[in-house]
mmCIF file of C-alpha atoms in Angstrom:
data_model
loop_
_atom_site.group_PDB
_atom_site.id
_atom_site.type_symbol
_atom_site.label_atom_id
_atom_site.label_comp_id
_atom_site.label_asym_id
_atom_site.label_seq_id
_atom_site.Cartn_x
_atom_site.Cartn_y
_atom_site.Cartn_z
ATOM 1 C CA MET A 13 -2.525 -3.806 -0.883
ATOM 2 C CA ASP A 14 -5.463 -2.651 0.753
ATOM 3 C CA GLY A 15 -6.795 0.748 -1.251
ATOM 4 C CA ASN A 16 -9.735 1.616 1.445
ATOM 5 C CA ASN A 17 -7.229 1.340 4.870
ATOM 6 C CA HIS A 18 -6.391 5.298 4.305
ATOM 7 C CA HIS A 19 -10.161 6.238 3.353
ATOM 8 C CA PRO A 20 -12.250 6.547 6.673
ATOM 9 C CA VAL A 21 -15.070 7.638 4.894
ATOM 10 C CA ALA A 22 -15.045 4.985 2.487
ATOM 11 C CA ARG A 23 -14.323 2.537 4.848
ATOM 12 C CA GLU A 24 -17.723 4.366 7.073
ATOM 13 C CA THR A 25 -19.560 4.107 4.405
ATOM 14 C CA GLU A 26 -18.702 0.238 3.517
ATOM 15 C CA ARG A 27 -19.591 -0.513 6.895
ATOM 16 C CA GLY A 28 -22.638 1.583 7.119
ATOM 17 C CA VAL A 29 -24.094 -0.236 3.834
ATOM 18 C CA ARG A 30 -23.154 -3.611 5.412
ATOM 19 C CA TYR A 31 -24.981 -2.162 8.374
ATOM 20 C CA ALA A 32 -28.050 -1.188 6.220
ATOM 21 C CA ILE A 33 -27.901 -4.770 4.335
ATOM 22 C CA LEU A 34 -28.283 -6.580 7.284
ATOM 23 C CA ALA A 35 -31.313 -4.485 8.316
ATOM 24 C CA ALA A 36 -32.458 -5.311 5.368
ATOM 25 C CA PHE A 37 -31.912 -8.953 5.984
ATOM 26 C CA VAL A 38 -33.638 -8.494 9.496
ATOM 27 C CA VAL A 39 -36.902 -6.811 7.823
ATOM 28 C CA GLY A 40 -36.691 -9.716 5.310
ATOM 29 C CA LEU A 41 -36.824 -12.265 8.350
ATOM 30 C CA ARG A 42 -39.816 -10.155 10.107
ATOM 31 C CA ARG A 43 -41.243 -10.736 6.724
ATOM 32 C CA ARG A 44 -40.816 -14.296 6.328
ATOM 33 C CA ASN A 45 -39.768 -13.021 2.790
ATOM 34 C CA PRO A 46 -36.693 -15.621 1.642
ATOM 35 C CA GLY A 47 -36.067 -13.278 -1.598
ATOM 36 C CA ALA A 48 -35.032 -10.424 0.972
ATOM 37 C CA ILE A 49 -33.532 -12.952 3.132
ATOM 38 C CA VAL A 50 -31.562 -14.813 0.592
ATOM 39 C CA ASN A 51 -30.567 -11.729 -1.568
ATOM 40 C CA ALA A 52 -29.591 -9.711 1.366
ATOM 41 C CA LEU A 53 -26.707 -12.849 2.592
ATOM 42 C CA VAL A 54 -25.389 -12.752 -1.152
ATOM 43 C CA ALA A 55 -25.086 -9.237 -0.786
ATOM 44 C CA PHE A 56 -23.641 -8.693 2.563
ATOM 45 C CA ALA A 57 -20.818 -11.492 1.327
ATOM 46 C CA ALA A 58 -20.324 -9.581 -1.787
ATOM 47 C CA THR A 59 -19.622 -6.413 -0.120
ATOM 48 C CA TYR A 60 -15.973 -8.179 0.638
ATOM 49 C CA LEU A 61 -15.106 -9.079 -2.573
ATOM 50 C CA PRO A 62 -13.181 -5.543 -3.135
ATOM 51 C CA ASP A 63 -11.163 -6.857 -0.145
ATOM 52 C CA ALA A 64 -10.476 -10.641 -1.480
ATOM 53 C CA ILE A 65 -9.735 -9.200 -4.959
ATOM 54 C CA GLU A 66 -7.069 -6.450 -3.871
ATOM 55 C CA ARG A 67 -5.204 -9.242 -1.514
ATOM 56 C CA GLU A 68 -5.645 -11.855 -4.751
ATOM 57 C CA TYR A 69 -4.417 -9.269 -7.741
ATOM 58 C CA ASP A 70 -2.140 -7.028 -5.653
ATOM 59 C CA ILE A 71 -4.465 -3.847 -7.007
ATOM 60 C CA ALA A 72 -5.906 -0.952 -4.821
ATOM 61 C CA PHE A 73 -9.749 0.152 -5.391
ATOM 62 C CA GLY A 74 -10.389 3.902 -5.323
ATOM 63 C CA PRO A 75 -12.560 4.580 -2.567
ATOM 64 C CA TRP A 76 -15.581 5.706 -4.597
ATOM 65 C CA GLN A 77 -14.867 2.007 -6.294
ATOM 66 C CA ARG A 78 -15.501 0.224 -3.157
ATOM 67 C CA VAL A 79 -18.477 2.796 -2.364
ATOM 68 C CA TYR A 80 -20.044 1.888 -5.331
ATOM 69 C CA SER A 81 -19.761 -1.787 -5.543
ATOM 70 C CA ASP A 82 -21.366 -1.647 -2.147
ATOM 71 C CA ALA A 83 -24.039 0.589 -3.386
ATOM 72 C CA ALA A 84 -24.915 -2.191 -6.181
ATOM 73 C CA MET A 85 -25.308 -4.574 -3.534
ATOM 74 C CA LEU A 86 -27.492 -2.327 -1.113
ATOM 75 C CA THR A 87 -30.124 -1.051 -3.837
ATOM 76 C CA HIS A 88 -30.134 -4.817 -5.005
ATOM 77 C CA THR A 89 -31.389 -5.840 -1.519
ATOM 78 C CA VAL A 90 -33.501 -3.207 -0.709
ATOM 79 C CA GLY A 91 -35.424 -3.816 -3.927
ATOM 80 C CA MET A 92 -36.181 -7.166 -2.692
ATOM 81 C CA LEU A 93 -38.152 -5.371 0.166
ATOM 82 C CA GLY A 94 -40.488 -3.593 -2.044
ATOM 83 C CA PRO A 95 -38.971 -1.265 -4.457
ATOM 84 C CA TYR A 96 -39.047 -3.684 -7.128
ATOM 85 C CA ASP A 97 -42.553 -3.645 -7.313
ATOM 86 C CA ASP A 98 -43.735 -0.351 -6.310
ATOM 87 C CA VAL A 99 -40.570 1.663 -7.936
ATOM 88 C CA TRP A 100 -40.706 1.801 -11.741
ATOM 89 C CA TRP A 101 -37.288 2.629 -12.275
ATOM 90 C CA TRP A 102 -35.743 0.589 -9.355
ATOM 91 C CA ASP A 103 -34.978 -2.658 -11.569
ATOM 92 C CA HIS A 104 -33.620 -0.434 -14.408
ATOM 93 C CA LEU A 105 -31.189 0.907 -11.824
ATOM 94 C CA THR A 106 -30.200 -2.305 -10.754
ATOM 95 C CA HIS A 107 -29.205 -3.515 -13.773
ATOM 96 C CA THR A 108 -27.504 -0.781 -14.989
ATOM 97 C CA HIS A 109 -25.246 -0.859 -11.921
ATOM 98 C CA SER A 110 -24.930 -3.981 -11.892
ATOM 99 C CA ALA A 111 -23.975 -4.202 -15.585
ATOM 100 C CA THR A 112 -21.253 -1.676 -14.950
ATOM 101 C CA LEU A 113 -19.801 -3.871 -12.157
ATOM 102 C CA LEU A 114 -19.842 -6.664 -14.414
ATOM 103 C CA GLY A 115 -18.882 -5.142 -17.619
ATOM 104 C CA GLY A 116 -16.026 -3.211 -15.229
ATOM 105 C CA LEU A 117 -14.197 -6.407 -14.394
ATOM 106 C CA VAL A 118 -14.444 -7.826 -17.898
ATOM 107 C CA PHE A 119 -12.882 -4.292 -18.863
ATOM 108 C CA VAL A 120 -9.863 -4.149 -16.637
ATOM 109 C CA THR A 121 -9.077 -7.932 -17.465
ATOM 110 C CA ALA A 122 -9.367 -7.109 -21.082
ATOM 111 C CA ARG A 123 -6.976 -4.118 -20.772
ATOM 112 C CA HIS A 124 -4.816 -5.665 -18.304
ATOM 113 C CA ASN A 125 -4.144 -8.704 -20.680
ATOM 114 C CA GLY A 126 -3.410 -5.940 -23.839
ATOM 115 C CA ARG A 127 -6.741 -6.828 -25.263
ATOM 116 C CA ASP A 128 -9.845 -4.726 -26.596
ATOM 117 C CA PRO A 129 -12.226 -4.414 -24.180
ATOM 118 C CA ARG A 130 -15.308 -3.611 -26.483
ATOM 119 C CA PRO A 131 -16.386 -7.033 -27.903
ATOM 120 C CA ARG A 132 -15.822 -8.370 -24.578
ATOM 121 C CA VAL A 133 -17.552 -6.285 -22.471
ATOM 122 C CA LEU A 134 -20.611 -6.191 -24.684
ATOM 123 C CA ALA A 135 -20.314 -10.110 -24.959
ATOM 124 C CA VAL A 136 -20.312 -10.646 -21.660
ATOM 125 C CA VAL A 137 -22.659 -8.529 -20.236
ATOM 126 C CA VAL A 138 -25.225 -9.310 -23.107
ATOM 127 C CA GLY A 139 -24.727 -13.082 -22.678
ATOM 128 C CA LEU A 140 -24.855 -13.176 -18.529
ATOM 129 C CA GLY A 141 -27.848 -11.077 -18.757
ATOM 130 C CA VAL A 142 -29.133 -13.615 -20.670
ATOM 131 C CA VAL A 143 -28.249 -16.301 -18.804
ATOM 132 C CA TRP A 144 -29.589 -14.578 -15.631
ATOM 133 C CA GLU A 145 -32.773 -13.905 -17.144
ATOM 134 C CA LEU A 146 -33.108 -17.738 -17.767
ATOM 135 C CA VAL A 147 -32.016 -18.412 -14.426
ATOM 136 C CA GLU A 148 -34.641 -15.776 -12.898
ATOM 137 C CA TYR A 149 -37.323 -17.157 -14.950
ATOM 138 C CA THR A 150 -36.775 -20.796 -14.279
ATOM 139 C CA ILE A 151 -36.596 -19.917 -10.301
ATOM 140 C CA HIS A 152 -39.834 -17.905 -10.680
ATOM 141 C CA ALA A 153 -41.700 -20.755 -12.329
ATOM 142 C CA VAL A 154 -40.359 -23.689 -10.172
ATOM 143 C CA ALA A 155 -41.415 -21.566 -7.341
ATOM 144 C CA ASP A 156 -44.923 -21.088 -8.781
ATOM 145 C CA ARG A 157 -45.088 -24.930 -9.377
ATOM 146 C CA PHE A 158 -44.638 -25.641 -5.821
ATOM 147 C CA GLY A 159 -46.427 -22.848 -4.247
ATOM 148 C CA LEU A 160 -43.117 -21.466 -2.449
ATOM 149 C CA GLU A 161 -42.202 -17.806 -2.670
ATOM 150 C CA PRO A 162 -39.669 -17.159 -5.161
ATOM 151 C CA ILE A 163 -36.213 -15.801 -4.408
ATOM 152 C CA LEU A 164 -36.026 -14.217 -7.731
ATOM 153 C CA VAL A 165 -39.047 -12.772 -9.669
ATOM 154 C CA SER A 166 -39.593 -12.813 -13.283
ATOM 155 C CA TYR A 167 -42.485 -10.007 -14.259
ATOM 156 C CA GLY A 168 -42.846 -11.001 -17.917
ATOM 157 C CA ARG A 169 -41.297 -10.552 -21.658
ATOM 158 C CA SER A 170 -41.238 -6.632 -21.479
ATOM 159 C CA ASP A 171 -39.525 -6.711 -18.299
ATOM 160 C CA ILE A 172 -37.002 -9.361 -19.760
ATOM 161 C CA LEU A 173 -36.371 -7.110 -22.732
ATOM 162 C CA LEU A 174 -36.208 -4.355 -20.556
ATOM 163 C CA ASP A 175 -33.594 -5.832 -18.070
ATOM 164 C CA LEU A 176 -31.521 -6.680 -21.262
ATOM 165 C CA LEU A 177 -31.571 -2.872 -22.477
ATOM 166 C CA PHE A 178 -30.367 -1.500 -19.248
ATOM 167 C CA ASP A 179 -27.460 -4.124 -19.008
ATOM 168 C CA LEU A 180 -26.751 -3.278 -22.623
ATOM 169 C CA VAL A 181 -27.080 0.776 -21.224
ATOM 170 C CA GLY A 182 -24.434 -0.652 -18.473
ATOM 171 C CA ALA A 183 -21.913 -2.176 -20.588
ATOM 172 C CA VAL A 184 -21.867 1.047 -22.643
ATOM 173 C CA LEU A 185 -20.989 3.368 -20.123
ATOM 174 C CA VAL A 186 -18.234 0.837 -18.817
ATOM 175 C CA LEU A 187 -16.826 1.272 -22.303
ATOM 176 C CA VAL A 188 -17.164 5.186 -22.690
ATOM 177 C CA PHE A 189 -15.859 5.738 -19.254
ATOM 178 C CA GLY A 190 -13.917 2.941 -18.525
ATOM 179 C CA ASP A 191 -10.182 4.156 -19.420
ATOM 180 C CA ARG A 192 -11.097 7.439 -17.442
ATOM 181 C CA PHE A 193 -12.325 5.910 -14.516
ATOM 182 C CA LEU A 194 -10.881 1.873 -14.225
ATOM 183 C CA ARG A 195 -7.277 2.968 -14.841
ATOM 184 C CA ASN A 196 -5.815 2.624 -11.598
ATOM 185 C CA LEU A 197 -6.935 -1.104 -11.817
ATOM 186 C CA TYR A 198 -4.708 -2.023 -14.877
ATOM 187 C CA ARG A 199 -2.119 0.498 -15.023
ATOM 188 C CA HIS A 200 0.704 -1.682 -13.348
ATOM 189 C CA ALA A 201 0.241 -3.726 -16.379
ATOM 190 C CA GLU A 202 0.838 -1.485 -19.008
#
């Protein structure tokens, strides 16, 4: 089931997002920015996840859900080219956005299995947020140690705390709006 086949605007938007990510990849190559290059490749591949999930689980994402997911990949990729350093709220936006995607996945899985999503969404989003911050810090520290350009950047303790706060904001948004906006992804299991 492909929920995107009958939505040409969403399909064109997805294509445009992929082209924008590829453009960010090219800019990363020209700037010799390994963080931008690696993140663009990962983001580009991630734009195909909704298709794979639809095939594997016989569900259909709504057009807005596909665009929302792709937008998260694009904002993160573009952030690697400068906005993470230059735009004070960019990191907060991407953490909230990513947390809603992760929280949404946990929410849908819990509802599909007849479980209460609240403790699961909070635990997974906060738990993986902590793991992400540790990975980010480790990658940055190792790159610094060897004089390499890091593919992920850690900006210190206050940044870590803010990242976790905005991860939590994303989780809460999913808990408040999940049943309203994600029902199409678990409705058939009810």
